[in-house]
Tab-separated table of C-alpha atoms in Angstrom:
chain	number	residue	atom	x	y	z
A	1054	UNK	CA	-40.928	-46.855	31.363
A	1055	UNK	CA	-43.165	-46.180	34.266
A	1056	UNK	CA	-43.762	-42.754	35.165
A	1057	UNK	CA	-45.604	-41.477	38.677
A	1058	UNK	CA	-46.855	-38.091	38.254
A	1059	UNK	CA	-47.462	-35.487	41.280
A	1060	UNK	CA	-49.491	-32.899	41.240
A	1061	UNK	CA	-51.055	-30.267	43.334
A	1062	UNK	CA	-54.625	-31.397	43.697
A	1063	UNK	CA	-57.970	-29.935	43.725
A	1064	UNK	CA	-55.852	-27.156	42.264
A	1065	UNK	CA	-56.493	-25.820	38.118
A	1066	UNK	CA	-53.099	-25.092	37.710
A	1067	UNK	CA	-52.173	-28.708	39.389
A	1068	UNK	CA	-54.094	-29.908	36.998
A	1069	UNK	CA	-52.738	-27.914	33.781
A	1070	UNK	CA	-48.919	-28.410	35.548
A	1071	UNK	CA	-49.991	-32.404	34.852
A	1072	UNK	CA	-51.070	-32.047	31.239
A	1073	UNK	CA	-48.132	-29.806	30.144
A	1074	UNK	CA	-46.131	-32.035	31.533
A	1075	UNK	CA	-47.649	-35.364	30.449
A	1076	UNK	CA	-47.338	-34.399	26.884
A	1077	UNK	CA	-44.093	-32.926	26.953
A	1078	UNK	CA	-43.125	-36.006	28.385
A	1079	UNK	CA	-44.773	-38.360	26.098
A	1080	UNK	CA	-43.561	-36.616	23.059
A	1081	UNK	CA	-39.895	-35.393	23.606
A	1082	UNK	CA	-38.756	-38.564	26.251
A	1083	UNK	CA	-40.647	-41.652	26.354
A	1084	UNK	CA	-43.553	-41.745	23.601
A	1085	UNK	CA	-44.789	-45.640	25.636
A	1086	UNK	CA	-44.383	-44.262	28.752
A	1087	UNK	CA	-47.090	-45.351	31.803
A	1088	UNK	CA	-48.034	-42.434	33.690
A	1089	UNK	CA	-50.034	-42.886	36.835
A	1090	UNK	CA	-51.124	-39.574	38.396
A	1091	UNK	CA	-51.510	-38.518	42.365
A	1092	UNK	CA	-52.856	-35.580	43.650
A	1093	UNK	CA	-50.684	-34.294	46.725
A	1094	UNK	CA	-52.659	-31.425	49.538
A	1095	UNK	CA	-51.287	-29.625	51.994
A	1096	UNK	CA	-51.794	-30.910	55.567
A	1097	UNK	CA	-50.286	-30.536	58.939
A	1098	UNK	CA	-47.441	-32.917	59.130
A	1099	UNK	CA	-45.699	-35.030	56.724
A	1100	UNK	CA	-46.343	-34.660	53.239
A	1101	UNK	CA	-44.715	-37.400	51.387
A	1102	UNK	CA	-43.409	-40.937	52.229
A	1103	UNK	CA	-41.112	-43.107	49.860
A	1104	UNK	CA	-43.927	-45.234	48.458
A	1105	UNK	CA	-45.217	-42.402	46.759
A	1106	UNK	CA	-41.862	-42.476	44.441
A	1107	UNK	CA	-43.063	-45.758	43.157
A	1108	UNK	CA	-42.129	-45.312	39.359
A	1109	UNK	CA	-38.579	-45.489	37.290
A	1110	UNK	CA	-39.105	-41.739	36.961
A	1111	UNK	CA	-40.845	-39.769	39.414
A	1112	UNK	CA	-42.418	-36.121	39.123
A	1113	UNK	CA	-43.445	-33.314	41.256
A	1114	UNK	CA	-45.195	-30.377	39.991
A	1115	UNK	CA	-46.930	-27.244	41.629
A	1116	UNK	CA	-46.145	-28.567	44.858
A	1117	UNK	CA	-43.353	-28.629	47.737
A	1118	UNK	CA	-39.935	-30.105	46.900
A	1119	UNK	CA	-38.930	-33.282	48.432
A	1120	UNK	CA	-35.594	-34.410	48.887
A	1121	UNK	CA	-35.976	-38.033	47.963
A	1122	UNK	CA	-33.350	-39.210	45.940
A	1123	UNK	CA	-36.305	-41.245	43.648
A	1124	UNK	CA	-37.299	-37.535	42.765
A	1125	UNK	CA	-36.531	-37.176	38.929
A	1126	UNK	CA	-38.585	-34.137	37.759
A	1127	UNK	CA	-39.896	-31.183	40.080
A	1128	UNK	CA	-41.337	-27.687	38.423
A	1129	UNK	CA	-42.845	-25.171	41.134
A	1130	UNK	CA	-43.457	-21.357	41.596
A	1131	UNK	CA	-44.466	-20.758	44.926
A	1132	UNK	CA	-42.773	-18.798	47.313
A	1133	UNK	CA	-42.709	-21.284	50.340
A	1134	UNK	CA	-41.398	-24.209	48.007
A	1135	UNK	CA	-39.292	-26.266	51.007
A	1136	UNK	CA	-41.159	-27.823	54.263
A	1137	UNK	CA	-37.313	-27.232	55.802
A	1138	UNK	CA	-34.298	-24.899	55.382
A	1139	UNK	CA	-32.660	-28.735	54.964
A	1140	UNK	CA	-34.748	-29.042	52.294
A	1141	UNK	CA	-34.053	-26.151	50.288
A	1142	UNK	CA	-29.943	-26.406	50.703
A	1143	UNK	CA	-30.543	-30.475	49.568
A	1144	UNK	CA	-32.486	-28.665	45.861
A	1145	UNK	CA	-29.428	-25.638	45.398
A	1146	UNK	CA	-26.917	-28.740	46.635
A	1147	UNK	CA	-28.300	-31.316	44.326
A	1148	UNK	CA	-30.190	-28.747	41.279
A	1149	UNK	CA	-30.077	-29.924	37.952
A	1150	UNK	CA	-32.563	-28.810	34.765
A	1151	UNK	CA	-34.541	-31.300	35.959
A	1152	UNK	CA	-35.468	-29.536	39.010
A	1153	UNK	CA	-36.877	-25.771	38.234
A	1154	UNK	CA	-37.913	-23.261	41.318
A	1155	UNK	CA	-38.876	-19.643	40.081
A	1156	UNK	CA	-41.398	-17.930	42.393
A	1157	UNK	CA	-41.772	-15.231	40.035
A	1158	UNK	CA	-44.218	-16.797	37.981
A	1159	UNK	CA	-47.824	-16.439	38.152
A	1160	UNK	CA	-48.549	-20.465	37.468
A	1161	UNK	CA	-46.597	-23.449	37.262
A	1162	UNK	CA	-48.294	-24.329	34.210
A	1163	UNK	CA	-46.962	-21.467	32.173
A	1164	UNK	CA	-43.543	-22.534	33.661
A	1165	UNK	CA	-43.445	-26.264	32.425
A	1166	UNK	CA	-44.130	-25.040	28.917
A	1167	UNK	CA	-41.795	-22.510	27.976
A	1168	UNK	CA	-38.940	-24.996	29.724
A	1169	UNK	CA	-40.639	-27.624	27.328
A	1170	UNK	CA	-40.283	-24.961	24.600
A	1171	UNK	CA	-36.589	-23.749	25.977
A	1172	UNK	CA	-34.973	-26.894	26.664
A	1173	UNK	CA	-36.838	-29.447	24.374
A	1174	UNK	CA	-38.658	-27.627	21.531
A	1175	UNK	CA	-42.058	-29.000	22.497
A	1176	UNK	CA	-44.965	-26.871	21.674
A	1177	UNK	CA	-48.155	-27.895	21.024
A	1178	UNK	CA	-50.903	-24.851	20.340
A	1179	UNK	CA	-53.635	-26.541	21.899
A	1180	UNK	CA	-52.598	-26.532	25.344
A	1181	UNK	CA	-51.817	-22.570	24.948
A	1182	UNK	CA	-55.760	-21.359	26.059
A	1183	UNK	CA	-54.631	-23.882	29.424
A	1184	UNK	CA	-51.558	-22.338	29.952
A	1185	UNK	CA	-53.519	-19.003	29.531
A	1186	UNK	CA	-56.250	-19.949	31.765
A	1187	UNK	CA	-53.593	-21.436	34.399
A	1188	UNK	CA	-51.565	-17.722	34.104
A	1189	UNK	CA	-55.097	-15.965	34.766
A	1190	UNK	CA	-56.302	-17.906	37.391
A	1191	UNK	CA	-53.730	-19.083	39.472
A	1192	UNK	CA	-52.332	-15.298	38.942
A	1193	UNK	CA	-55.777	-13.826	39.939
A	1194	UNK	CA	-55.591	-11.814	36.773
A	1195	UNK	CA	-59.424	-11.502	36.496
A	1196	UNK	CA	-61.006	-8.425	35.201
A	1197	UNK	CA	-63.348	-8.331	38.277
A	1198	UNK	CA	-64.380	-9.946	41.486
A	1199	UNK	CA	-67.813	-10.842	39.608
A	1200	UNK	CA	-65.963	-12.814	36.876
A	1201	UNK	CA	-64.033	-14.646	39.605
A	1202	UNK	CA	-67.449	-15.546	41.154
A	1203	UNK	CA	-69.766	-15.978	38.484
A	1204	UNK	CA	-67.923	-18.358	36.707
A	1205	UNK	CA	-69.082	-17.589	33.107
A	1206	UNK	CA	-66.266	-19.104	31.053
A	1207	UNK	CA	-66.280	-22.953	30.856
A	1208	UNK	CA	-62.092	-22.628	32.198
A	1209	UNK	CA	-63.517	-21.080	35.155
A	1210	UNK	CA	-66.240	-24.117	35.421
A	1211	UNK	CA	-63.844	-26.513	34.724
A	1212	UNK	CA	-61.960	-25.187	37.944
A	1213	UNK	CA	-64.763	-25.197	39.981
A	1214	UNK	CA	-65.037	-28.497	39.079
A	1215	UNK	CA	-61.360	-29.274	39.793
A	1216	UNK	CA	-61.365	-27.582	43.069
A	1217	UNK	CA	-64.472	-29.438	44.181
A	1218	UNK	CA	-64.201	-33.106	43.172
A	1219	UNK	CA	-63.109	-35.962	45.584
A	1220	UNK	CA	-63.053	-38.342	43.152
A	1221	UNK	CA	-59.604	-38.580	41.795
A	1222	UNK	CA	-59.817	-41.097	39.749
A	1223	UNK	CA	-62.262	-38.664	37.714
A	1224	UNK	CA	-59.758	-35.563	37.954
A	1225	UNK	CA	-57.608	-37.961	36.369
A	1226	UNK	CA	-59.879	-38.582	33.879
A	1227	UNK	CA	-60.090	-35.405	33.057
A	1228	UNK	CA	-56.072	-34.609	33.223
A	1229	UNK	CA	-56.191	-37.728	30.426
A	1230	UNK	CA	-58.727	-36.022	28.805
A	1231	UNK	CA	-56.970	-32.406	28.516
A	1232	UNK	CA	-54.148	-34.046	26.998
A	1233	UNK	CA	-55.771	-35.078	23.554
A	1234	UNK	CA	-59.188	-32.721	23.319
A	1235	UNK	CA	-59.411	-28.594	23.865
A	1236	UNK	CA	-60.022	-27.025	27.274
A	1237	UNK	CA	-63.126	-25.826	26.169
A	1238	UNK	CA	-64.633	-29.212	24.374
A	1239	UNK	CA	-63.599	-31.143	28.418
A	1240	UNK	CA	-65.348	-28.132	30.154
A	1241	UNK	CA	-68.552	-28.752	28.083
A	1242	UNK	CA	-68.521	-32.721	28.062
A	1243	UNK	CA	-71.574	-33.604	30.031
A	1244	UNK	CA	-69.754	-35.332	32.857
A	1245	UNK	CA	-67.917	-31.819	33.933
A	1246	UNK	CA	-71.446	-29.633	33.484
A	1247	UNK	CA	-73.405	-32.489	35.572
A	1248	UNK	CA	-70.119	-31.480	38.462
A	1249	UNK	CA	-70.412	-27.979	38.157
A	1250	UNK	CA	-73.819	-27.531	38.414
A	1251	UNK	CA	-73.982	-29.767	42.076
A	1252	UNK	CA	-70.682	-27.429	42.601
A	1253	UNK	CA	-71.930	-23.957	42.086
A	1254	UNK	CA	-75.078	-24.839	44.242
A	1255	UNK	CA	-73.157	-25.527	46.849
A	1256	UNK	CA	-70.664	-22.300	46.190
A	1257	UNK	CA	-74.051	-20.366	46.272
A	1258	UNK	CA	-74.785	-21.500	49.702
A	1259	UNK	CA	-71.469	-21.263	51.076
A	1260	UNK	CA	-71.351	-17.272	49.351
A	1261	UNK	CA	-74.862	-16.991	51.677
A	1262	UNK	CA	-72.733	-18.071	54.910
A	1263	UNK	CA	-69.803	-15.965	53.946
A	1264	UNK	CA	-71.815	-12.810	53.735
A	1265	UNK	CA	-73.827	-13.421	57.572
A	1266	UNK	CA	-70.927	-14.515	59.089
A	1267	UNK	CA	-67.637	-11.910	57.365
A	1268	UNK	CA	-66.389	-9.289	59.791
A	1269	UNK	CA	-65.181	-6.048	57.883
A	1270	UNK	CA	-62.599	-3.705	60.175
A	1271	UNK	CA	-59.832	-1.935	59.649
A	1272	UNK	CA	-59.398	-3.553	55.577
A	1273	UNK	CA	-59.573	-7.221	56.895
A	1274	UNK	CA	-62.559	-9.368	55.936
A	1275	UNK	CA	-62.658	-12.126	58.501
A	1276	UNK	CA	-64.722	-15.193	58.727
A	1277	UNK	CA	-64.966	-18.344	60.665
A	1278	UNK	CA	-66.446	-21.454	59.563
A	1279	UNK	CA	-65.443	-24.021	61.466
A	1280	UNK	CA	-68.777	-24.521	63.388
A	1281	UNK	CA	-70.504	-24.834	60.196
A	1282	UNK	CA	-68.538	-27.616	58.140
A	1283	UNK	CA	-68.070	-25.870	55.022
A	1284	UNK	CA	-64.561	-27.120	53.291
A	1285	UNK	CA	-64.217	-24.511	50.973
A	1286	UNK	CA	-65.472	-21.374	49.414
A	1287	UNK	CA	-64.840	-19.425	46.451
A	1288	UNK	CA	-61.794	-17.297	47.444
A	1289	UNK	CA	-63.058	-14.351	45.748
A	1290	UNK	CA	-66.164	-14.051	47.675
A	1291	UNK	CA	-64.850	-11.487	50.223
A	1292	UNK	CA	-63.861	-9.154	47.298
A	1293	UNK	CA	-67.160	-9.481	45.900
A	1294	UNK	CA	-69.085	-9.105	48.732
A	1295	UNK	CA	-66.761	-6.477	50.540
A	1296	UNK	CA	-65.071	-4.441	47.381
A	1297	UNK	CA	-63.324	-2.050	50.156
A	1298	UNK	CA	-61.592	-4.696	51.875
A	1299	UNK	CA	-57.344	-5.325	50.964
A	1300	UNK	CA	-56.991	-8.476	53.006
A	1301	UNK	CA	-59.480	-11.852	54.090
A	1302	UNK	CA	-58.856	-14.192	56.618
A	1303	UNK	CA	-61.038	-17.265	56.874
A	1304	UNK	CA	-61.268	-20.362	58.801
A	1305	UNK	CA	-62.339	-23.521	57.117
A	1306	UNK	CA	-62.263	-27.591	58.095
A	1307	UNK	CA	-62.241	-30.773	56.325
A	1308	UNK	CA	-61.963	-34.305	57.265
A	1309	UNK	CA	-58.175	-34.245	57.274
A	1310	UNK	CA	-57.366	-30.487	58.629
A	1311	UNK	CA	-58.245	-27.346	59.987
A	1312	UNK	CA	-57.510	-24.944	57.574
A	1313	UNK	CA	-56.862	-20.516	57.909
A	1314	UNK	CA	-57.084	-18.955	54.289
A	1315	UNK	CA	-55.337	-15.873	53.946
A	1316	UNK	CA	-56.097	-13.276	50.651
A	1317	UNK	CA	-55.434	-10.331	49.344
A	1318	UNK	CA	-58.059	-8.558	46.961
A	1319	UNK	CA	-56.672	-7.811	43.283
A	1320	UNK	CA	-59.348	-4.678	43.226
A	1321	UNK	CA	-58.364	-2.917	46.320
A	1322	UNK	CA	-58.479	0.476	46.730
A	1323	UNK	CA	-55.431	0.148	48.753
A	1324	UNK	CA	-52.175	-0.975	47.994
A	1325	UNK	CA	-51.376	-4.741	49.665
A	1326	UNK	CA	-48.631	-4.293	52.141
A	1327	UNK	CA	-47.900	-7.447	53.394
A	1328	UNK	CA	-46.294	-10.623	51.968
A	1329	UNK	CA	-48.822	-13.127	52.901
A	1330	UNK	CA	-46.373	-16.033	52.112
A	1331	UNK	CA	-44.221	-14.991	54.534
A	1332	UNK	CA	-46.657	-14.642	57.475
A	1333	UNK	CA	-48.183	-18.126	57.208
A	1334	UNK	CA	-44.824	-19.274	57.085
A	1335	UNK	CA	-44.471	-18.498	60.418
A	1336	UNK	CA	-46.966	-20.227	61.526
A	1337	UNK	CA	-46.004	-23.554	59.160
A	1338	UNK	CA	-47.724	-22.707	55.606
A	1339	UNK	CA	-46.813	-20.685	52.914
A	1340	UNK	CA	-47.937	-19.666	49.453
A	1341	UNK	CA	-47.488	-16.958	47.396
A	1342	UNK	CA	-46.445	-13.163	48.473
A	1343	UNK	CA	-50.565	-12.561	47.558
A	1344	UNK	CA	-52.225	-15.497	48.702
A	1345	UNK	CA	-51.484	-18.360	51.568
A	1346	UNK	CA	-52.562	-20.554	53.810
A	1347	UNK	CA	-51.815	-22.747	56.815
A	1348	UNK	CA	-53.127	-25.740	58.286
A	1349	UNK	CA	-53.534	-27.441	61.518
A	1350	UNK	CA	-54.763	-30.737	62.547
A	1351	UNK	CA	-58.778	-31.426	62.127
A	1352	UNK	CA	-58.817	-31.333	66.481
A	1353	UNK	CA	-56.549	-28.026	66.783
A	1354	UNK	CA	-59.959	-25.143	66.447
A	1355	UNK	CA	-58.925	-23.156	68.556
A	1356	UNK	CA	-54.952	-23.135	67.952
A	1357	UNK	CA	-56.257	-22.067	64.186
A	1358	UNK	CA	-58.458	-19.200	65.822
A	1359	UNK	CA	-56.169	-17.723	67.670
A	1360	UNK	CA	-53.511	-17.833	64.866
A	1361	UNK	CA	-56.418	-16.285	62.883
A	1362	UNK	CA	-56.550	-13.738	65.355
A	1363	UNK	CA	-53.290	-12.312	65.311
A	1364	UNK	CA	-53.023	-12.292	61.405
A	1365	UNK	CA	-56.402	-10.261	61.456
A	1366	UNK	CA	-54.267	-8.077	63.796
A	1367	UNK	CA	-51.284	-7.834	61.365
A	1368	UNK	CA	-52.654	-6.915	58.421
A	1369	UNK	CA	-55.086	-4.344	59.501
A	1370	UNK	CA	-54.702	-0.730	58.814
A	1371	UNK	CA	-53.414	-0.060	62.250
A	1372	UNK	CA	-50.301	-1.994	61.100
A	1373	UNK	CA	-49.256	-0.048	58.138
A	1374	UNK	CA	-45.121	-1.204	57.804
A	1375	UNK	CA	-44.344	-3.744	54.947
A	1376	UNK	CA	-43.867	-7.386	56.076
């Protein structure tokens, strides 16, 4: 039995959704079982093609549904789950138990498990501080902005780590790894520490460009760098650097899009009034009602800026109604 494994990439609770999975999977269904592992990203365009569904059984989870009919397994919680309406009537058309959607919950991680617990009795106590960790993080359950940024705990370097890599063939190393040794004993391995040292450098510098070039008005934190290359940033940074703020909007780019990050802050002295799924859905993203994004092509700056622009204009105080 061959079995090709999704997963959100570059993502900690991608990640975690992969090891739940794997070894609920290799202990309730096929114990032999071959699992190969891809990470999926959001990008303008298509997101999947049929050679992706290359294995007898094929998995998605934390990521968009497709409606291939090699699809065996999909598990996701956001919000903006379908790329199409089309999409979404083929999953409540074609739903079976092998196909779970609940945007209620704070990770996908923590959803895989308790339907491992639920439907198959699976339960194996050292994957609960990752399902933990997934709940916190992807849940932005952190006691402060500073824990979010200084990155204390070795779950929160492992995620750095996770967030930052390219190599995938050494994310799924480490997915391998989570499934047979504690979070904490991977986060420590010498390997992971060499990664998140190079990777909190380079969050340090990228923290330095967020505070010269943010723009606080009206409870929006807004910053644009495209002109600089950065790829990502730690998206707690506006939080920590601007505590009053409710909302951030930030333009990034990479090789392969153009990217506008839209946040809400956890700490806010204000209450968040907006879904934020639901505006970059209009635009072709999604996300979650506290967090989204969208994305353009790498060559579409200033379609991204003035999207930017108006989203700024949205969610500022000015614009008080629920969205």
């Amino acid at each position: 039995m061959k079995l090709r494994l999704l997963y959100h990439g570059r993502c900690f609770d991608g990640v975690c959704s992969a090891v739940v999975f794997t070894r609920f999977y290799s202990e309730r269904l096929h114990k032999e079982a071959q699992i190969r592992y891809r990470g999926l990203h959001h990008r303008p365009g298509e997101l999947f093609d049929e050679e992706m569904f290359d294995g007898d059984e094929n998995a998605i989870v934390d990521f968009k549904y497709s409606p291939s009919e090699r699809l065996t397994w999909w598990f996701d919680h956001h919000q903006s789950a379908f790329l199409s309406p089309a999409d979404e009537e083929h999953y409540r058309r074609t739903k079976n138990e092998r196909k779970v959607w609940d945007p209620t919950r704070r990770s996908c991680t923590e959803l895989i498990a308790d339907y491992a617990l639920a439907r198959h009795s699976f339960h194996d106590p050292m994957l609960d501080p990752l399902v933990a960790w997934a709940h916190k993080i992807d849940g932005a359950l952190y006691d402060s902005a500073a824990e979010a940024v200084e990155l204390r705990a070795p779950a929160l370097q492992l995620m750095l780590v996770i967030e930052s890599e390219e190599d995938e063939r050494f994310i799924e190393g480490i997915i391998r790894a989570l499934c047979v040794y504690p979070l904490d004993e991977v986060a420590a391995s010498d390997d992971v520490q060499r990664r998140f040292r190079r990777a909190l450098e380079a969050q340090q510098q990228s923290l330095g460009l967020v505070q010269s070039k943010a723009i606080y008005k009206d409870g929006v934190v807004f910053f644009d760098l495209l002109d600089e290359g950065v790829e990502t940033f730690n998206k707690f940074a506006p939080y920590y650097l601007f505590p009053e703020t409710t909302y951030s909007v930030a333009l990034t780019r990479s090789p392969g899009r153009t990217k506008i990050s839209v946040g809400s802050n956890p700490w806010s002295p204000r209450p968040r009034r907006h879904n934020i799924a639901t505006i970059c859905e209009r635009y072709g993203g999604g996300g979650h009602p506290v967090v989204g994004a969208v994305s353009f092509r790498p060559d579409e700056t200033e379609r991204a800026r003035a999207v930017a622009r108006e989203i700024v204009a949205e969610l500022s105080h000015a614009d008080g109604a629920e969205k």
